[in-house]
Short mmCIF file of C-alpha atoms in Angstrom, two decimals:
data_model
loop_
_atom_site.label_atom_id
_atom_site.label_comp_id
_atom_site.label_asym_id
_atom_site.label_seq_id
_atom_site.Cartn_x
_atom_site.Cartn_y
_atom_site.Cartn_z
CA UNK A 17 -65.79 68.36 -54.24
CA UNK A 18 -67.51 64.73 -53.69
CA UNK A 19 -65.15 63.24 -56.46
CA UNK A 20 -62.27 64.81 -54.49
CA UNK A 21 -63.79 63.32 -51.56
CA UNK A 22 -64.38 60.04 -53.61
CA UNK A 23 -60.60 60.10 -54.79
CA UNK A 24 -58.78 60.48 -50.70
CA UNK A 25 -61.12 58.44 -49.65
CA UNK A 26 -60.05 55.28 -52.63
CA UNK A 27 -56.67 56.34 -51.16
CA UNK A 28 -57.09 55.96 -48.09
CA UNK A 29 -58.65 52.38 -48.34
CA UNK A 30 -55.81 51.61 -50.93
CA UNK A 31 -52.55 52.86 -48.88
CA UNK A 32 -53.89 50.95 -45.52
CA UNK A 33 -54.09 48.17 -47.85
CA UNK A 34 -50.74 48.16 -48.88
CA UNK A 35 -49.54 48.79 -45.10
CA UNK A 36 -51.57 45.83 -43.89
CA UNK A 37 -49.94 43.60 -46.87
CA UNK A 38 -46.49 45.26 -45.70
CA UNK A 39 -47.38 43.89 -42.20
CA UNK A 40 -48.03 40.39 -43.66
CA UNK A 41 -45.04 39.89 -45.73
CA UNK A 42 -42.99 41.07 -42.56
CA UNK A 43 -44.83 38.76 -40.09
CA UNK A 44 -44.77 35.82 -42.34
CA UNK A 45 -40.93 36.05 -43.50
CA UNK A 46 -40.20 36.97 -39.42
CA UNK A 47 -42.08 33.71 -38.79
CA UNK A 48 -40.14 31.58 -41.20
CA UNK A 49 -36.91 32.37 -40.26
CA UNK A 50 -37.57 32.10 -35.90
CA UNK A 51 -39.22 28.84 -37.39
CA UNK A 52 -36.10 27.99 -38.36
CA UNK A 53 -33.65 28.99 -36.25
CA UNK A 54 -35.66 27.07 -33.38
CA UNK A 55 -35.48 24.25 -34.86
CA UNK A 56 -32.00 24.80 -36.01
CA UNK A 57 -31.18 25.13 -32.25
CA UNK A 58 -31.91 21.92 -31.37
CA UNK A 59 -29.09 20.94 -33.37
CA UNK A 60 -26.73 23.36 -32.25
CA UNK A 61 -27.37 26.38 -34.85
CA UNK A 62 -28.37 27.29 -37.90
CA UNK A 63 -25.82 25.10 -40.46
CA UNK A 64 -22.97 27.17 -42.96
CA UNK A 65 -21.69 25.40 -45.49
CA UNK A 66 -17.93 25.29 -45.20
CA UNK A 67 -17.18 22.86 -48.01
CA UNK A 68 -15.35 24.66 -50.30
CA UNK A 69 -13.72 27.56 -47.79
CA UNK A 70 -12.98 25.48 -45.20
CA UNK A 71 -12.38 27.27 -41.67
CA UNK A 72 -12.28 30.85 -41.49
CA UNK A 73 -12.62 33.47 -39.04
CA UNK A 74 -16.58 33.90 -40.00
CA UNK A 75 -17.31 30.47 -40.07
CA UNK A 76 -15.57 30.20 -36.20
CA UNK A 77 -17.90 28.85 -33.65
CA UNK A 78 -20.92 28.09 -36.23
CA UNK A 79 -22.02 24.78 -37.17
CA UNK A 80 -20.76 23.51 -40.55
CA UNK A 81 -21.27 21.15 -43.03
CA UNK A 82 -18.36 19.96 -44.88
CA UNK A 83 -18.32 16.59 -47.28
CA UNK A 84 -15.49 15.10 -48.98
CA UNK A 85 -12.90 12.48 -48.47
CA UNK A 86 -10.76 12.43 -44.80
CA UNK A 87 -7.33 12.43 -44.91
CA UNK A 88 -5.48 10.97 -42.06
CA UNK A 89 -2.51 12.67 -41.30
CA UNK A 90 -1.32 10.74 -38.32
CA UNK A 91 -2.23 6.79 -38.21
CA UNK A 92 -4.02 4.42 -35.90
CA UNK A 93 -1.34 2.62 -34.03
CA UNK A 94 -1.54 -0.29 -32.46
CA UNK A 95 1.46 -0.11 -30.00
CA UNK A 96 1.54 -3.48 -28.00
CA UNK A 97 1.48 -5.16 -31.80
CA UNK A 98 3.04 -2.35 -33.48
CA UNK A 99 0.78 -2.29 -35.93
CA UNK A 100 0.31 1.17 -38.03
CA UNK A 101 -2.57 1.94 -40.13
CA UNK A 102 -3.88 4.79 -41.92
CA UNK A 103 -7.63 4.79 -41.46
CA UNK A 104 -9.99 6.68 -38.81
CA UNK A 105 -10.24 3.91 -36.66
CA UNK A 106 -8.41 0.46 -36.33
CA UNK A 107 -9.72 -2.20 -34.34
CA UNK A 108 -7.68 -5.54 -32.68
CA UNK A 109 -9.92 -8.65 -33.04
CA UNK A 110 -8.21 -11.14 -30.30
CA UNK A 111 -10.07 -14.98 -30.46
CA UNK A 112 -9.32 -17.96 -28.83
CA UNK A 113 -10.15 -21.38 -29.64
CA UNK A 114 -12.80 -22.46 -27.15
CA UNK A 115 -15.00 -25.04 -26.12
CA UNK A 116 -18.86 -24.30 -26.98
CA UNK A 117 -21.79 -25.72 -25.21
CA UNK A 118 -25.19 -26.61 -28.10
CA UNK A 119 -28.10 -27.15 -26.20
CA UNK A 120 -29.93 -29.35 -28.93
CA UNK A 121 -33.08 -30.63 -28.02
CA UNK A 122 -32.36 -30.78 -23.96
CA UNK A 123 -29.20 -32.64 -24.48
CA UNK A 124 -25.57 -30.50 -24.88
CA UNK A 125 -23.35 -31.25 -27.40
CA UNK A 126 -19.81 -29.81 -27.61
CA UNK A 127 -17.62 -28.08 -30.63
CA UNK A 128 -14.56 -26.13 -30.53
CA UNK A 129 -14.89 -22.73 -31.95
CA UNK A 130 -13.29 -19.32 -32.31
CA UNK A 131 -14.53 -16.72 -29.94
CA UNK A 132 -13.66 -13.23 -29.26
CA UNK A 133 -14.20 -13.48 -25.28
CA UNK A 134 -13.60 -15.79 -22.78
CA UNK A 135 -16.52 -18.80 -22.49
CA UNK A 136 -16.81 -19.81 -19.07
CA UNK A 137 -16.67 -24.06 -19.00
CA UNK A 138 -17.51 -24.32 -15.26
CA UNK A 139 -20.90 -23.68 -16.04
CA UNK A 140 -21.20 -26.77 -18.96
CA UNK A 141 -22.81 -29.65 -18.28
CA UNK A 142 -19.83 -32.36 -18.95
CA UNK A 143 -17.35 -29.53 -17.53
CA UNK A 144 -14.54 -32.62 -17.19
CA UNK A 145 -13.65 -33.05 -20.98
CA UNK A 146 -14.29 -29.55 -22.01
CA UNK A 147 -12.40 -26.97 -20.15
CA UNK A 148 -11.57 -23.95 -21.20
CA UNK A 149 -8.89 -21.54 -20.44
CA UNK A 150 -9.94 -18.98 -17.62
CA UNK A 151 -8.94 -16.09 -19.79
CA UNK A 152 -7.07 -14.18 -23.00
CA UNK A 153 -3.95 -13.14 -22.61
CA UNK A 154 -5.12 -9.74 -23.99
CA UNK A 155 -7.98 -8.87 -25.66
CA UNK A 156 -9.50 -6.60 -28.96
CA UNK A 157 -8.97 -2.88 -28.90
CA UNK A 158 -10.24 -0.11 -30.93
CA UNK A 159 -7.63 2.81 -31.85
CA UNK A 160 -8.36 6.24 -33.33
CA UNK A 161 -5.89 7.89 -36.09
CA UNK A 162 -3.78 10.88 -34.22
CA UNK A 163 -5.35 13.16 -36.62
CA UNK A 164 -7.80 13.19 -39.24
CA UNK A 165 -8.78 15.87 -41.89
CA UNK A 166 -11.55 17.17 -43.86
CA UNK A 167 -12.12 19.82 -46.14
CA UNK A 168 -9.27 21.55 -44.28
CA UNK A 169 -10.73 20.69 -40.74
CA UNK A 170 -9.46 18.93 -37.47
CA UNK A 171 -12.03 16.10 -37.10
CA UNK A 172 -12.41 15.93 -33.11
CA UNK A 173 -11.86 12.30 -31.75
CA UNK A 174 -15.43 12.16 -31.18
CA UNK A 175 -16.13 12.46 -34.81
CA UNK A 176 -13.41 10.44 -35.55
CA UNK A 177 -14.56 7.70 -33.39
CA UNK A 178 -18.26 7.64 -35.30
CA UNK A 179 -16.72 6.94 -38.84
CA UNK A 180 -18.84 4.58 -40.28
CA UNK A 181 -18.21 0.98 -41.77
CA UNK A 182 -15.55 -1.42 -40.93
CA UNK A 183 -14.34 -4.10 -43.03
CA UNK A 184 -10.82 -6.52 -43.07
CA UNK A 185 -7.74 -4.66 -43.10
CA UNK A 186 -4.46 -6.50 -43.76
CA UNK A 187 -1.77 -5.22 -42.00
CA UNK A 188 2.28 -4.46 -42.65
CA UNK A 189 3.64 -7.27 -40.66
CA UNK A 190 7.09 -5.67 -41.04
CA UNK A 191 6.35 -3.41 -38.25
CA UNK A 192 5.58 -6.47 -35.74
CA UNK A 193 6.91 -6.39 -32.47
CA UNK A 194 9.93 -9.00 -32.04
CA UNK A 195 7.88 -10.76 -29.08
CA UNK A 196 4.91 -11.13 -30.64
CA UNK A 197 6.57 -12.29 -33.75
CA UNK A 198 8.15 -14.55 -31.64
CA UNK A 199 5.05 -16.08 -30.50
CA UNK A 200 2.94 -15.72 -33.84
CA UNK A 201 2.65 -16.62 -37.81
CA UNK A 202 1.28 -14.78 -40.46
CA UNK A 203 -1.72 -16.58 -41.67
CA UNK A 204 -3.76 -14.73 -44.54
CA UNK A 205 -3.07 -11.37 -42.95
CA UNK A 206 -4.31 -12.48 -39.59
CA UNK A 207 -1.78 -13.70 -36.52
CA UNK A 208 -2.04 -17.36 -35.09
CA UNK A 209 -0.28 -19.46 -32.25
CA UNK A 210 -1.34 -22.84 -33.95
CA UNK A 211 1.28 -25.11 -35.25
CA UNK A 212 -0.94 -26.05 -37.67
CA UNK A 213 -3.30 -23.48 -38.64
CA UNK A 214 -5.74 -25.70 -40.46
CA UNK A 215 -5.86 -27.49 -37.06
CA UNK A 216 -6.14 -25.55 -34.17
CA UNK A 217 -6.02 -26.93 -30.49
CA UNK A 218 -7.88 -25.59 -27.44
CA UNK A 219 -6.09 -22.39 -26.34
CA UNK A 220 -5.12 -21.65 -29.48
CA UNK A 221 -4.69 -17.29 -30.30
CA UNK A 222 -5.92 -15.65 -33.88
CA UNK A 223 -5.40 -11.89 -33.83
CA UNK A 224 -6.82 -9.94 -36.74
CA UNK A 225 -7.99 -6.14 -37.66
CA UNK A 226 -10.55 -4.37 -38.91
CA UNK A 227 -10.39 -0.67 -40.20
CA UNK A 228 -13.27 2.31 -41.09
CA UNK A 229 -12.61 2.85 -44.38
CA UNK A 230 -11.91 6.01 -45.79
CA UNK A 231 -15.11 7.17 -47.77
CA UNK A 232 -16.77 10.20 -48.88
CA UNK A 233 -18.62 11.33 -46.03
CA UNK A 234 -20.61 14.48 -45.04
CA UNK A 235 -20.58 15.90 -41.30
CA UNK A 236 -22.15 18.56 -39.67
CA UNK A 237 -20.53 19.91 -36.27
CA UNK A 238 -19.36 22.97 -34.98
CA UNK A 239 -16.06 25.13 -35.94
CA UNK A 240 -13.72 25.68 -32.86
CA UNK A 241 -10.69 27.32 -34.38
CA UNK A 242 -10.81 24.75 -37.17
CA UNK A 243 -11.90 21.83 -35.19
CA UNK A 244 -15.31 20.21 -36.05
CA UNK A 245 -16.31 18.99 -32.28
CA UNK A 246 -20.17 18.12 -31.17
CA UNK A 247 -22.11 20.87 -30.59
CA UNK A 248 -22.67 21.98 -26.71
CA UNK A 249 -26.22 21.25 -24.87
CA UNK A 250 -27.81 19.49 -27.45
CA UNK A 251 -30.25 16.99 -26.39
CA UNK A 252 -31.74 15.11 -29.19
CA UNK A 253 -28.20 13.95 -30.70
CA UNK A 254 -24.78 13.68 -29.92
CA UNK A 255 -23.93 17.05 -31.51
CA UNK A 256 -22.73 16.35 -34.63
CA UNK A 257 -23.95 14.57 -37.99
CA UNK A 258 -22.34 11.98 -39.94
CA UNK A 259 -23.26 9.99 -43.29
CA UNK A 260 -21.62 8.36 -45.74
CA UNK A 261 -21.88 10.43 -49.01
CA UNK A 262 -22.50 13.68 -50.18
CA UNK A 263 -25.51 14.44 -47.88
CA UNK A 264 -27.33 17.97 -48.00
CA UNK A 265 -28.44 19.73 -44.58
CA UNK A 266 -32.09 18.46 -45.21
CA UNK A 267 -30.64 14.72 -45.37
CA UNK A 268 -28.67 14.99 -42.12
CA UNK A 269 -31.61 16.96 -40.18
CA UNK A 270 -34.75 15.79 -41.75
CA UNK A 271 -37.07 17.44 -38.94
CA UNK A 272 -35.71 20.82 -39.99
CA UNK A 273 -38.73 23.19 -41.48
CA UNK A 274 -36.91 24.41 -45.18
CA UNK A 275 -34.41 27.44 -45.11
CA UNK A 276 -36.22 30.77 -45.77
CA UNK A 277 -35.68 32.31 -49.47
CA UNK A 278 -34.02 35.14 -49.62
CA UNK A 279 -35.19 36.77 -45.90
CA UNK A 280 -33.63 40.16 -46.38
CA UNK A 281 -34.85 40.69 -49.76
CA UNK A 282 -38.80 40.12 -48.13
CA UNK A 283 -37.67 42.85 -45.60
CA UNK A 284 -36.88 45.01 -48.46
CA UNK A 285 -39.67 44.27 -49.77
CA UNK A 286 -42.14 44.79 -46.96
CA UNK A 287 -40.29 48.29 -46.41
CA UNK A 288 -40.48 49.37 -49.95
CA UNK A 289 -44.42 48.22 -49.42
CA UNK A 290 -44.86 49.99 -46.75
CA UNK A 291 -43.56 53.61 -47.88
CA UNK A 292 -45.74 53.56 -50.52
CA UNK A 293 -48.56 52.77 -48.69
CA UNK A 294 -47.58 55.10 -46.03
CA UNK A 295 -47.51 57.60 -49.29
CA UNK A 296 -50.71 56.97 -50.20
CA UNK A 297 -52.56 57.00 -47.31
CA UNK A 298 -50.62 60.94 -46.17
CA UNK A 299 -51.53 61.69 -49.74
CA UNK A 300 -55.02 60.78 -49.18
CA UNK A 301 -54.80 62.93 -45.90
CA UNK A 302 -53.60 66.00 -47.23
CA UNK A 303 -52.36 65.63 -50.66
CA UNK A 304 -50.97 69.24 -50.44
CA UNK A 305 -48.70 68.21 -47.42
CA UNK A 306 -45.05 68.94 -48.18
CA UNK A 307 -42.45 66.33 -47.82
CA UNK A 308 -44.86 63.48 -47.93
CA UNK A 309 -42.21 61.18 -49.54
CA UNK A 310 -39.57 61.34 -46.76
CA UNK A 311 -42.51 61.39 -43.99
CA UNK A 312 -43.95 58.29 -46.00
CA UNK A 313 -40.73 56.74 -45.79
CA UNK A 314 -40.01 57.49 -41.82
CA UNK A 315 -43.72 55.78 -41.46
CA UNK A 316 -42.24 52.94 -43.34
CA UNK A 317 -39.09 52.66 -41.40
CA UNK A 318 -41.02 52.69 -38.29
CA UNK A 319 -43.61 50.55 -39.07
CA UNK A 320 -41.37 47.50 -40.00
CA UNK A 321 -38.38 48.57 -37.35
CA UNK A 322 -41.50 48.11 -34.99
CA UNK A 323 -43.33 44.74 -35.94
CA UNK A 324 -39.69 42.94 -36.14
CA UNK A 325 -39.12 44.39 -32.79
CA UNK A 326 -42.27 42.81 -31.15
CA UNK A 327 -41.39 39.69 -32.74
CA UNK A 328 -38.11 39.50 -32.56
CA UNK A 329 -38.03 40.61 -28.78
CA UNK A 330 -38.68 37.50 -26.87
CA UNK A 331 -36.38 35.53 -29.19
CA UNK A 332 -33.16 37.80 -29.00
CA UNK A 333 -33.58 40.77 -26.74
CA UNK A 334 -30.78 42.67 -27.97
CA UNK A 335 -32.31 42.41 -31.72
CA UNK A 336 -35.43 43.29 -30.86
CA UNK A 337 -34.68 46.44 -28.78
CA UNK A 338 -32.59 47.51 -31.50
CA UNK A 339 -35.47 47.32 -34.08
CA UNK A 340 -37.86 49.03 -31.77
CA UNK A 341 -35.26 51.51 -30.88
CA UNK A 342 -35.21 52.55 -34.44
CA UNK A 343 -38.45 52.65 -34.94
CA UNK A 344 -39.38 55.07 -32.28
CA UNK A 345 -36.30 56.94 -33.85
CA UNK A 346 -37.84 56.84 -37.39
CA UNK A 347 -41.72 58.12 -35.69
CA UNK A 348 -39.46 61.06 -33.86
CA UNK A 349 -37.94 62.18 -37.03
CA UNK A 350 -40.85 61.57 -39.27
CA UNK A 351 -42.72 63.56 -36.68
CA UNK A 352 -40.85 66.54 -36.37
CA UNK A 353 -40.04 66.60 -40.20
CA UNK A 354 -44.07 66.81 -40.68
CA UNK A 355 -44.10 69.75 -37.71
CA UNK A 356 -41.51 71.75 -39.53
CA UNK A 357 -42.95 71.53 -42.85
CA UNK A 358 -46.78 72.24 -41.85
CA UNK A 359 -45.73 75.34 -39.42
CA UNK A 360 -46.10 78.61 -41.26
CA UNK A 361 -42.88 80.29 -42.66
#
């Protein structure tokens, strides 16, 4: 009798061991991933990568990460040139050749330059002999390609607009508007008024461009019917990532906490756990009781339907009432099962 005692008793102490380890798997894999998905909220959502399947219905409306090379499908255009160029973004560099005031020392000294904005002379201090004109005729632009692709997505023009780099780009002078050829020359793929270019007089125009160049970049941003667009609400960015490279989620979002391993297969886990400490301990109880493995598993259900619930609850409402639905569900059954079985025949 005392080593039957002895024996339920080890039981007992060993199967509400293995419930309270159940408890702590579940509460520390629960933890991770709300961990996780808070701080994946501050950057719009947790991130899928969509590198290789490009937009699809499941992907819709999640953010994404997709690297490789854009494509631009419709071109920068420059219309009042009539420039065309196939790159994310073109810009028009428009300089004049102006009068600068050096301040060396307390006295001014004066040297004609090329600037990209108008200098204002009136404020010079010999303002007779170096006046400038009062403005350019027009001045630098920045243009966007009609569309740009990647990986099989839309880039959004805010995307589009945050390509990164920008270096010379020499453009088809073919396409030149018959005025402004008219009033320019082609000097080492930029556009000058001078008669002599290797002597340029006040007033004198240079018009160049600069492109983003197409490189292998990495973005994060959110799917809208296979457009990647900034993310809504987000405060601590503009809604989207972009580096050049192939970047991984940790690169692009260094604050974020790592990605839980494997979550569902620690709920698994914790359930499995659970049942057989649940076993145990009914085992220890009565260890004549009938059904003990299906009541041991209803005990399991409901224990870690029930702790997700509670934690889950203030997070997502609808997921946690759900888990502590079917854990009241799994006590009912498990309850009734044990009535049935222990009333006599």
């Amino acid at each position: 009798m005392m080593q039957e005692r002895g024996t339920a008793m080890w039981k007992l102490l060993g199967g509400s061991l293995l419930l309270l380890l159940a408890m702590a798997m579940l509460a520390s894999n629960e933890s991770s991933v709300m961990t996780y998905r808070t701080a994946a909220a501050r950057h719009g959502g947790v991130v899928v990568d969509a590198t290789r399947s490009g937009p699809t219905a499941a992907n819709d409306s999640d953010m994404v990460r997709v690297a490789g090379t854009p494509r631009v499908v419709k071109p920068a255009v420059d219309k009042q040139f009539g420039i065309r160029a196939d790159v994310p973004i073109l810009w028009r560099v428009t300089e004049m050749f102006q009068w600068r005031e050096i301040d060396y020392g307390g006295s001014a000294s004066y040297e004609l330059q090329w600037v990209d904005h108008p200098v204002n002379s009136n404020i010079f201090r010999e303002r007779a002999r170096h006046e400038n004109p009062s403005a350019l005729p027009f001045g630098g632009a920045r243009y966007l390609a009609g569309e740009v692709r990647l990986g099989g997505f839309t880039l959004s023009p805010a995307i589009v607009a945050a390509m990164p780099g920008r270096t010379d780009y020499a453009p088809d002078f073919g396409t030149l508007r018959p005025n402004m050829a008219a009033s320019f020359r082609v000097v080492n793929d930029t556009l000058m008024t001078s008669e002599d270019p290797n002597s340029p007089q006040l007033g004198d125009l240079r018009v160049s461009w600069r492109s983003a160049p197409l490189q292998e970049v990495t973005v994060i941003a959110r799917n809208r019917d296979g457009v990647l667009v900034p993310a809504e609400g987000v405060e601590d960015n503009p809604g989207f990532e972009l580096q050049v490279g192939q970047r991984e989620v940790m690169d692009l979002q260094p604050d974020m906490p790592p990605q839980p391993w494997l979550p569902w297969l620690w709920r698994v886990l914790s359930l499995v756990v659970a049942t057989v400490g649940a076993y145990v301990l009914l085992h220890g109880m009565s260890p004549s009781r009938r059904g003990a493995p299906l009541a041991a598993l209803g005990v399991g259900v409901a224990l870690t339907s029930g702790l997700g619930g509670v934690m889950w609850v203030t997070e997502r409402t609808d997921l946690g009432g759900v888990l502590l639905g079917i854990a009241v569900l799994a006590l009912g059954v498990t309850a009734w099962q044990m009535y049935e079985r222990s009333s006599p025949a």
